[in-house]
Amino acid sequence: MRAREFFEVVDADDPRVPFTVRDYEAMTHRDMGRQLVAFRAWPTWRRVGLVLLVHLVVAGPFLVWPGLRTDQRVAGGVMAGCLTSVPYVVLTVVGAFLCKQRVCTNGLVLGWRRGRLVVPWETIDPGRVHVVENVPAAGLYPEFAGILPTHQAGFADRGLVVCGYNSGTREPMFSYWLLGSRSPEKLARVMEDAMVNAGFAAEGLAGNASRTAVRARRAVGRAGTPLLPPVRGPLDPVIGVPRPGRQPAQ
């Protein structure tokens, strides 16, 4: 298969650039080709276990409360526990429904509005893909501040950050996409395989994403310190995945 080139703007005055960007703005999920694999933004079982533990802590006092009948203790424990767990369960399911990552032959289709949020493979820099731990704290960082279309993490506690074309707001041209996933390593592997099969030089994307993993911390995020290197600018080149024996590009 002929190697395909990543999207790069070498000369801002190139008359072809506006037409190329216009093509991206007009893309829909149909332009991304056949769906290969889909992921949902589910939390890990560890996070679910923590919620159940909180449920037990809240319900526990009712189960041993003196002076109550057995049925009253059970009813009180169930009601108290539901007040803590039901909202989390509902929000988690809604978040997983809205934040769906579809890996297709030509790119990513994200979210529930299939016709809008697309990220073509040629706009994704394989060297700017990273595994993210503690995703809920990532929203505090300047790259993901506020509720943005590029925040596709729901209530997941792990995820993958991808730098690619910003079809959410279109300004700036490139943005970081925060994709919640129970297994971001698997999502990265599937992306790598799809990009390589499409003819792009993305070998090593998944391994590099794991090696360059970052952990979001609430205190650091509130301080305004970026979690990641500056987002790719319109004239920035693709850094790609470093070859064995070379240091990653900064």
Short mmCIF file of C-alpha atoms in Angstrom, two decimals:
data_model
loop_
_atom_site.label_atom_id
_atom_site.label_comp_id
_atom_site.label_asym_id
_atom_site.label_seq_id
_atom_site.Cartn_x
_atom_site.Cartn_y
_atom_site.Cartn_z
CA MET A 1 0.00 0.00 0.00
CA ARG A 2 1.26 3.48 -0.87
CA ALA A 3 2.34 5.51 2.16
CA ARG A 4 0.00 8.37 2.97
CA GLU A 5 1.12 11.76 4.27
CA PHE A 6 -0.09 13.44 7.45
CA PHE A 7 -1.77 16.82 7.18
CA GLU A 8 0.81 19.58 7.61
CA VAL A 9 0.70 23.27 6.72
CA VAL A 10 4.17 24.32 5.63
CA ASP A 11 3.24 27.73 4.26
CA ALA A 12 0.35 29.68 5.73
CA ASP A 13 0.02 31.57 2.44
CA ASP A 14 -0.44 28.41 0.40
CA PRO A 15 -3.71 29.01 -1.51
CA ARG A 16 -4.64 25.32 -1.11
CA VAL A 17 -4.89 25.57 2.68
CA PRO A 18 -8.35 27.22 2.93
CA PHE A 19 -9.81 24.65 0.55
CA THR A 20 -8.28 21.77 2.52
CA VAL A 21 -9.62 23.09 5.83
CA ARG A 22 -13.00 23.61 4.19
CA ASP A 23 -12.98 19.95 3.19
CA TYR A 24 -12.40 18.92 6.81
CA GLU A 25 -15.23 21.16 8.00
CA ALA A 26 -17.61 19.44 5.58
CA MET A 27 -16.68 15.91 6.66
CA THR A 28 -19.23 13.66 8.34
CA HIS A 29 -19.05 10.20 9.87
CA ARG A 30 -19.59 8.69 6.41
CA ASP A 31 -16.21 10.06 5.29
CA MET A 32 -14.51 8.08 8.07
CA GLY A 33 -15.38 4.80 6.38
CA ARG A 34 -16.37 1.49 7.89
CA GLN A 35 -16.48 1.16 11.68
CA LEU A 36 -13.91 -1.30 12.98
CA VAL A 37 -14.29 -1.18 16.78
CA ALA A 38 -16.32 0.93 19.20
CA PHE A 39 -15.44 1.87 22.78
CA ARG A 40 -17.56 3.35 25.55
CA ALA A 41 -16.38 5.65 28.34
CA TRP A 42 -17.00 3.16 31.16
CA PRO A 43 -15.14 3.49 34.47
CA THR A 44 -12.83 0.71 35.62
CA TRP A 45 -14.03 -1.93 38.07
CA ARG A 46 -11.79 -0.33 40.70
CA ARG A 47 -13.77 2.90 40.50
CA VAL A 48 -17.05 0.96 40.64
CA GLY A 49 -15.74 -0.87 43.72
CA LEU A 50 -15.01 2.44 45.44
CA VAL A 51 -18.59 3.57 44.83
CA LEU A 52 -19.90 0.33 46.31
CA LEU A 53 -17.64 0.82 49.31
CA VAL A 54 -19.09 4.29 49.88
CA HIS A 55 -22.55 2.74 49.56
CA LEU A 56 -21.73 0.28 52.35
CA VAL A 57 -20.22 2.98 54.57
CA VAL A 58 -23.33 5.13 54.25
CA ALA A 59 -25.73 2.21 54.68
CA GLY A 60 -23.78 0.54 57.51
CA PRO A 61 -25.03 2.68 60.43
CA PHE A 62 -28.66 1.90 59.56
CA LEU A 63 -27.96 -1.84 59.58
CA VAL A 64 -26.71 -1.72 63.18
CA TRP A 65 -28.89 1.13 64.48
CA PRO A 66 -30.30 0.14 67.88
CA GLY A 67 -34.02 0.22 68.45
CA LEU A 68 -34.96 -0.49 64.83
CA ARG A 69 -36.66 -3.59 63.54
CA THR A 70 -34.83 -5.69 60.94
CA ASP A 71 -37.07 -4.50 58.11
CA GLN A 72 -36.52 -0.88 59.14
CA ARG A 73 -32.76 -1.36 59.19
CA VAL A 74 -32.75 -2.93 55.74
CA ALA A 75 -35.06 -0.27 54.29
CA GLY A 76 -33.00 2.55 55.82
CA GLY A 77 -29.75 1.04 54.61
CA VAL A 78 -31.05 0.59 51.07
CA MET A 79 -32.43 4.13 50.89
CA ALA A 80 -29.26 5.70 52.27
CA GLY A 81 -27.09 3.71 49.92
CA CYS A 82 -29.23 4.55 46.92
CA LEU A 83 -28.87 8.26 47.63
CA THR A 84 -25.13 7.89 47.06
CA SER A 85 -24.95 5.25 44.32
CA VAL A 86 -27.99 5.82 42.09
CA PRO A 87 -26.97 9.32 40.88
CA TYR A 88 -23.48 7.98 40.07
CA VAL A 89 -24.90 5.00 38.17
CA VAL A 90 -27.30 7.17 36.17
CA LEU A 91 -24.65 9.75 35.27
CA THR A 92 -22.16 7.00 34.37
CA VAL A 93 -24.61 5.31 31.99
CA VAL A 94 -25.56 8.64 30.39
CA GLY A 95 -21.88 9.56 30.03
CA ALA A 96 -21.05 6.20 28.43
CA PHE A 97 -23.95 6.64 26.01
CA LEU A 98 -22.91 10.15 24.97
CA CYS A 99 -19.16 9.49 24.87
CA LYS A 100 -18.61 6.72 22.36
CA GLN A 101 -15.39 6.29 20.38
CA ARG A 102 -15.74 4.62 16.99
CA VAL A 103 -12.49 3.58 15.32
CA CYS A 104 -13.12 3.57 11.58
CA THR A 105 -10.99 2.90 8.52
CA ASN A 106 -10.30 6.60 7.87
CA GLY A 107 -10.47 8.15 11.34
CA LEU A 108 -12.35 8.52 14.61
CA VAL A 109 -16.05 9.26 15.02
CA LEU A 110 -16.74 10.57 18.51
CA GLY A 111 -19.79 11.31 20.61
CA TRP A 112 -23.43 10.66 19.89
CA ARG A 113 -23.84 13.20 17.10
CA ARG A 114 -22.32 11.03 14.41
CA GLY A 115 -22.36 13.70 11.74
CA ARG A 116 -20.18 16.22 13.52
CA LEU A 117 -17.30 15.01 15.67
CA VAL A 118 -14.82 13.36 13.32
CA VAL A 119 -11.02 13.22 13.52
CA PRO A 120 -9.38 12.00 10.27
CA TRP A 121 -6.25 9.86 10.64
CA GLU A 122 -4.11 12.28 8.62
CA THR A 123 -4.66 14.98 11.28
CA ILE A 124 -3.67 12.81 14.26
CA ASP A 125 -0.02 13.00 15.30
CA PRO A 126 1.05 9.51 16.52
CA GLY A 127 3.60 11.17 18.81
CA ARG A 128 0.93 13.23 20.55
CA VAL A 129 -1.18 10.35 21.85
CA HIS A 130 -0.93 9.59 25.59
CA VAL A 131 -2.59 7.39 28.18
CA VAL A 132 -4.17 9.46 30.97
CA GLU A 133 -4.76 8.25 34.52
CA ASN A 134 -7.26 9.85 36.91
CA VAL A 135 -9.28 11.36 34.08
CA PRO A 136 -11.84 13.15 36.34
CA ALA A 137 -9.06 15.51 37.46
CA ALA A 138 -8.00 16.21 33.87
CA GLY A 139 -10.96 18.54 33.40
CA LEU A 140 -9.29 20.98 35.81
CA TYR A 141 -6.32 21.49 33.51
CA PRO A 142 -6.31 24.38 31.02
CA GLU A 143 -6.30 21.98 28.03
CA PHE A 144 -9.67 20.57 29.07
CA ALA A 145 -11.16 23.34 31.21
CA GLY A 146 -14.93 23.56 31.07
CA ILE A 147 -17.37 21.31 29.23
CA LEU A 148 -16.00 21.15 25.68
CA PRO A 149 -16.92 18.96 22.69
CA THR A 150 -13.39 17.57 22.79
CA HIS A 151 -13.97 16.18 26.29
CA GLN A 152 -15.34 12.71 25.53
CA ALA A 153 -14.56 11.02 28.84
CA GLY A 154 -17.88 10.84 30.67
CA PHE A 155 -17.29 9.36 34.15
CA ALA A 156 -14.38 7.15 33.06
CA ASP A 157 -11.35 7.24 35.36
CA ARG A 158 -8.84 6.26 32.63
CA GLY A 159 -8.51 7.47 29.09
CA LEU A 160 -6.49 8.35 26.03
CA VAL A 161 -5.62 11.85 24.90
CA VAL A 162 -5.30 12.39 21.16
CA CYS A 163 -4.13 15.52 19.35
CA GLY A 164 -5.99 15.93 16.06
CA TYR A 165 -8.28 18.08 13.98
CA ASN A 166 -10.70 20.07 16.13
CA SER A 167 -14.08 19.31 14.54
CA GLY A 168 -15.76 20.30 17.81
CA THR A 169 -15.19 24.07 17.62
CA ARG A 170 -12.77 24.25 14.62
CA GLU A 171 -10.76 26.93 16.38
CA PRO A 172 -7.95 26.29 16.99
CA MET A 173 -7.31 23.92 14.08
CA PHE A 174 -5.88 21.18 16.34
CA SER A 175 -6.95 20.28 19.86
CA TYR A 176 -6.52 17.61 22.49
CA TRP A 177 -9.34 15.07 22.55
CA LEU A 178 -9.83 13.38 25.93
CA LEU A 179 -11.32 9.93 25.28
CA GLY A 180 -12.52 7.98 28.30
CA SER A 181 -11.91 4.24 28.13
CA ARG A 182 -11.64 1.34 30.54
CA SER A 183 -8.66 0.16 28.47
CA PRO A 184 -6.93 3.12 26.79
CA GLU A 185 -4.03 0.83 25.84
CA LYS A 186 -6.38 -1.28 23.74
CA LEU A 187 -7.91 1.82 22.16
CA ALA A 188 -4.40 3.00 21.24
CA ARG A 189 -3.54 -0.39 19.71
CA VAL A 190 -6.68 -0.42 17.59
CA MET A 191 -5.98 3.13 16.45
CA GLU A 192 -2.41 2.20 15.53
CA ASP A 193 -3.53 -0.82 13.51
CA ALA A 194 -6.17 1.21 11.68
CA MET A 195 -3.75 4.02 10.86
CA VAL A 196 -1.07 1.62 9.66
CA ASN A 197 -3.60 -0.28 7.53
CA ALA A 198 -4.67 3.05 6.04
CA GLY A 199 -1.08 3.72 4.99
CA PHE A 200 0.13 6.11 7.70
CA ALA A 201 3.47 5.85 9.54
CA ALA A 202 1.95 5.18 12.97
CA GLU A 203 3.98 2.13 14.02
CA GLY A 204 4.68 2.29 17.76
CA LEU A 205 1.80 4.64 18.57
CA ALA A 206 0.36 2.39 21.29
CA GLY A 207 3.70 1.68 22.94
CA ASN A 208 4.64 5.35 22.94
CA ALA A 209 1.22 6.30 24.38
CA SER A 210 1.87 3.99 27.35
CA ARG A 211 5.48 5.13 27.83
CA THR A 212 4.42 8.77 27.89
CA ALA A 213 1.40 8.23 30.16
CA VAL A 214 0.43 11.13 32.41
CA ARG A 215 -1.53 11.30 35.67
CA ALA A 216 -3.89 14.17 36.32
CA ARG A 217 -3.84 15.63 39.83
CA ARG A 218 -6.49 17.98 41.17
CA ALA A 219 -4.12 20.27 43.03
CA VAL A 220 -1.87 20.73 40.00
CA GLY A 221 -4.82 21.25 37.67
CA ARG A 222 -6.31 23.96 39.89
CA ALA A 223 -2.95 25.72 39.85
CA GLY A 224 -3.28 26.12 36.09
CA THR A 225 -0.26 24.01 35.24
CA PRO A 226 -0.69 22.23 31.88
CA LEU A 227 -0.92 18.44 31.94
CA LEU A 228 0.50 18.05 28.43
CA PRO A 229 2.90 19.84 26.08
CA PRO A 230 1.36 22.76 24.17
CA VAL A 231 -1.26 21.64 21.68
CA ARG A 232 -0.10 21.39 18.09
CA GLY A 233 -0.25 24.73 16.27
CA PRO A 234 -1.44 25.19 12.67
CA LEU A 235 2.13 25.37 11.36
CA ASP A 236 3.65 22.76 13.70
CA PRO A 237 4.96 19.61 12.03
CA VAL A 238 4.00 16.04 12.95
CA ILE A 239 6.58 14.73 15.45
CA GLY A 240 5.56 11.09 15.02
CA VAL A 241 6.75 8.15 17.11
CA PRO A 242 10.50 8.12 17.83
CA ARG A 243 12.37 5.23 16.22
CA PRO A 244 14.28 2.83 18.52
CA GLY A 245 17.47 4.43 19.80
CA ARG A 246 16.19 7.98 19.41
CA GLN A 247 14.92 10.31 22.08
CA PRO A 248 11.32 11.56 21.78
CA ALA A 249 10.94 14.98 20.22
CA GLN A 250 10.17 17.74 22.65
#
